GROMACS .gro file of C-alpha atoms in nm:
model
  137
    1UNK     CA    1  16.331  14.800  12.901
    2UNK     CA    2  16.238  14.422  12.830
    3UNK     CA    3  16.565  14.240  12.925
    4UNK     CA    4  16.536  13.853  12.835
    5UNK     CA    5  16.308  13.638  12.656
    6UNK     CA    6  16.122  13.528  12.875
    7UNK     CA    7  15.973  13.904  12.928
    8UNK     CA    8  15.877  13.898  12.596
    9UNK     CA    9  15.698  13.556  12.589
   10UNK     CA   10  15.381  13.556  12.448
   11UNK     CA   11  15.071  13.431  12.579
   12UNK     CA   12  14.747  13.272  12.472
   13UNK     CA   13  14.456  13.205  12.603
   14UNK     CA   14  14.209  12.838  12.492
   15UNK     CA   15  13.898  13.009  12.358
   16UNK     CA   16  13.721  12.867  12.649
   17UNK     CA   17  13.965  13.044  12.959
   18UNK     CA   18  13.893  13.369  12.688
   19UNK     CA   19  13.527  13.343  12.732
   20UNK     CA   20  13.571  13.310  13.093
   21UNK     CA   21  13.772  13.642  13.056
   22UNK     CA   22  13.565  13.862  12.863
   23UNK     CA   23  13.281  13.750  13.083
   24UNK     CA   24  13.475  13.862  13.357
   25UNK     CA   25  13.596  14.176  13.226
   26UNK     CA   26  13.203  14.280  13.124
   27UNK     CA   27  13.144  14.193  13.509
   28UNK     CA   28  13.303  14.443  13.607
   29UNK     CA   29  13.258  14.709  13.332
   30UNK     CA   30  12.875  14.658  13.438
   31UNK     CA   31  12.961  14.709  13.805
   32UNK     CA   32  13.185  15.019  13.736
   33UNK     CA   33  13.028  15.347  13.871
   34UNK     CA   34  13.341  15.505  13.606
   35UNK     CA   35  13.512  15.320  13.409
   36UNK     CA   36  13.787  15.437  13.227
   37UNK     CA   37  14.039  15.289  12.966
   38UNK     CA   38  14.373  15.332  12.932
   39UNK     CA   39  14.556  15.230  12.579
   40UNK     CA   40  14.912  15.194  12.420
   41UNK     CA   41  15.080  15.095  12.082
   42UNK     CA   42  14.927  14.715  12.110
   43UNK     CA   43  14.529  14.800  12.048
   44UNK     CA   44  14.666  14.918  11.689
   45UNK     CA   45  14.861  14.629  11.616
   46UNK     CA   46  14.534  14.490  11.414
   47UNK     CA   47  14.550  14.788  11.242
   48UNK     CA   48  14.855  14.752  11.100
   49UNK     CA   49  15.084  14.954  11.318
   50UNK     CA   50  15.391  14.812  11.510
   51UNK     CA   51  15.405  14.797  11.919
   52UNK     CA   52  15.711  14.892  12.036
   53UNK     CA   53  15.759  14.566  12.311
   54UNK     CA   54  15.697  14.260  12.061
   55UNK     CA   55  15.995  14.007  12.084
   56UNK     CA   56  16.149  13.908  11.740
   57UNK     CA   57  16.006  13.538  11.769
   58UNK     CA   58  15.620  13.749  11.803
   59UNK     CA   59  15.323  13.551  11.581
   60UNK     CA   60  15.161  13.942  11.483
   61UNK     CA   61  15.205  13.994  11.180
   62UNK     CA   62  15.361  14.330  11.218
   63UNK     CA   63  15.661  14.190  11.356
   64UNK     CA   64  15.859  14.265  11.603
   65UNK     CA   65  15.852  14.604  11.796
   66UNK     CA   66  16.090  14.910  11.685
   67UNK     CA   67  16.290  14.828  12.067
   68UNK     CA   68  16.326  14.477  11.965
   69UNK     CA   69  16.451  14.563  11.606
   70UNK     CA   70  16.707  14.760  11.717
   71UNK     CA   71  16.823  14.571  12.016
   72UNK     CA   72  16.788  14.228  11.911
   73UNK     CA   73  16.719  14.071  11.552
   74UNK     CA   74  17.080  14.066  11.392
   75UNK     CA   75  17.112  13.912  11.741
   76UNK     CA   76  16.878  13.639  11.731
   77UNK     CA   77  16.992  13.569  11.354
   78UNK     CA   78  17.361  13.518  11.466
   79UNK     CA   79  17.245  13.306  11.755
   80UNK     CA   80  17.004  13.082  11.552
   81UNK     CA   81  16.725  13.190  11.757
   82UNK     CA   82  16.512  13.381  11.541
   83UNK     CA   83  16.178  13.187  11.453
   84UNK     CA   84  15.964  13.423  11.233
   85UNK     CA   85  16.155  13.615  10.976
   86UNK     CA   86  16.077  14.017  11.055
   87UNK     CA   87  15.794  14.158  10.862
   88UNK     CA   88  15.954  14.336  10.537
   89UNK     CA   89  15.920  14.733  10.520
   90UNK     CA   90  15.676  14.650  10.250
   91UNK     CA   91  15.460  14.493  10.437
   92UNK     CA   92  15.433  14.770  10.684
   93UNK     CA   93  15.384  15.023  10.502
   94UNK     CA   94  15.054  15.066  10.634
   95UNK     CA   95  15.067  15.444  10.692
   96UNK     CA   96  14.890  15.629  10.982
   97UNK     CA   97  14.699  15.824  10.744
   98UNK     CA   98  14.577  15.506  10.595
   99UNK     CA   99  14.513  15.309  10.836
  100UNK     CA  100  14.158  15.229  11.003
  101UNK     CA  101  14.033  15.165  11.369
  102UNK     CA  102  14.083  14.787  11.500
  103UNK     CA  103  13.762  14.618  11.659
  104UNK     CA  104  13.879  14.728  11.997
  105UNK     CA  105  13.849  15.107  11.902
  106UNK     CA  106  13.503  15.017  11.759
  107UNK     CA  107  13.414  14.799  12.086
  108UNK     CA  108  13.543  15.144  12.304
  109UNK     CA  109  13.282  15.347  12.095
  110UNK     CA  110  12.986  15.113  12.147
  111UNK     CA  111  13.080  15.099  12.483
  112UNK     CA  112  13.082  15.554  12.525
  113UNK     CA  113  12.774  15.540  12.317
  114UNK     CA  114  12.633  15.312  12.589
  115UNK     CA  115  12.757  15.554  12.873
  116UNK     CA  116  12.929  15.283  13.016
  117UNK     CA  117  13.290  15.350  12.878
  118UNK     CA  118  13.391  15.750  13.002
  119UNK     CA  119  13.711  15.793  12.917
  120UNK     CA  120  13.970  15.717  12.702
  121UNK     CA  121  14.362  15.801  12.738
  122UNK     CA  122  14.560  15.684  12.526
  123UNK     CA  123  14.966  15.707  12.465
  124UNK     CA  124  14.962  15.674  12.061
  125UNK     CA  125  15.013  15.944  11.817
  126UNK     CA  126  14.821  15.749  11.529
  127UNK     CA  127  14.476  15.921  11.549
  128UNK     CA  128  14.323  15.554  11.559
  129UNK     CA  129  14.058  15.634  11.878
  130UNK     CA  130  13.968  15.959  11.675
  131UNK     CA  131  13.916  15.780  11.361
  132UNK     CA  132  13.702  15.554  11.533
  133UNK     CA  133  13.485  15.811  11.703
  134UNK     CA  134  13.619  15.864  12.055
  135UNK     CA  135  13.597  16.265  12.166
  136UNK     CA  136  13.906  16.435  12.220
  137UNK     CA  137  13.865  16.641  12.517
   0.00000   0.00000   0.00000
């Protein structure tokens, strides 16, 4: 379990150390002889659908994670701490059976359909990869 703040930090990249990145990252896809991915609760997050590890003070608009929720917020109100107000129930309500792939479900699939990408395994239960088109095997 995430223990302090500064394990939950969040980090971003410029868009230029991104590029750098990416380019980076399709180095090595490109290079793979199998290359395999290997996903949690954040690739839904664009989706819609809470992580479980975001800090209360997180910029997604999801808010924080269910951990940090129970743990934490009525902490960080008390302390005068808490910088983003949690996301109302309202606004996620985005149910599983509603929502729809993220861009990084879509990328996974262009990358299988290219036989580059093999495998998928994934941890979540919110039928996001098969929405998107990835095989269940």
């Amino acid at each position: 379990a995430i223990k302090d703040e500064e394990e939950k930090k969040e980090y971003f990249d410029s868009p230029q150390e991104l590029d750098r990145k990416v380019d980076k990252v399709a180095m090595w896809i490109l290079e793979a002889n199998h290359f395999t991915a290997f996903t949690g609760a954040g690739i839904s997050t664009a989706a819609g659908i809470p992580d479980y590890r975001s800090g209360a003070n997180t910029v997604l608009p999801t808010g924080a994670g269910c951990w940090e929720k129970a743990a934490n917020i009525s902490k960080a109100r008390k302390e005068g701490t808490l910088k983003h107000q949690p996301a109302t129930k309202a606004t996620l309500r985005t149910t599983l059976s509603r929502a729809f792939p993220s861009r990084c479900h879509m990328a996974m699939v262009a990358l299988m359909q290219k036989n580059l990408l093999k495998f998928v395994m994934s941890q979540n239960v919110d039928g996001l990869h098969r929405k998107s088109g990835i095989p269940s095997y």
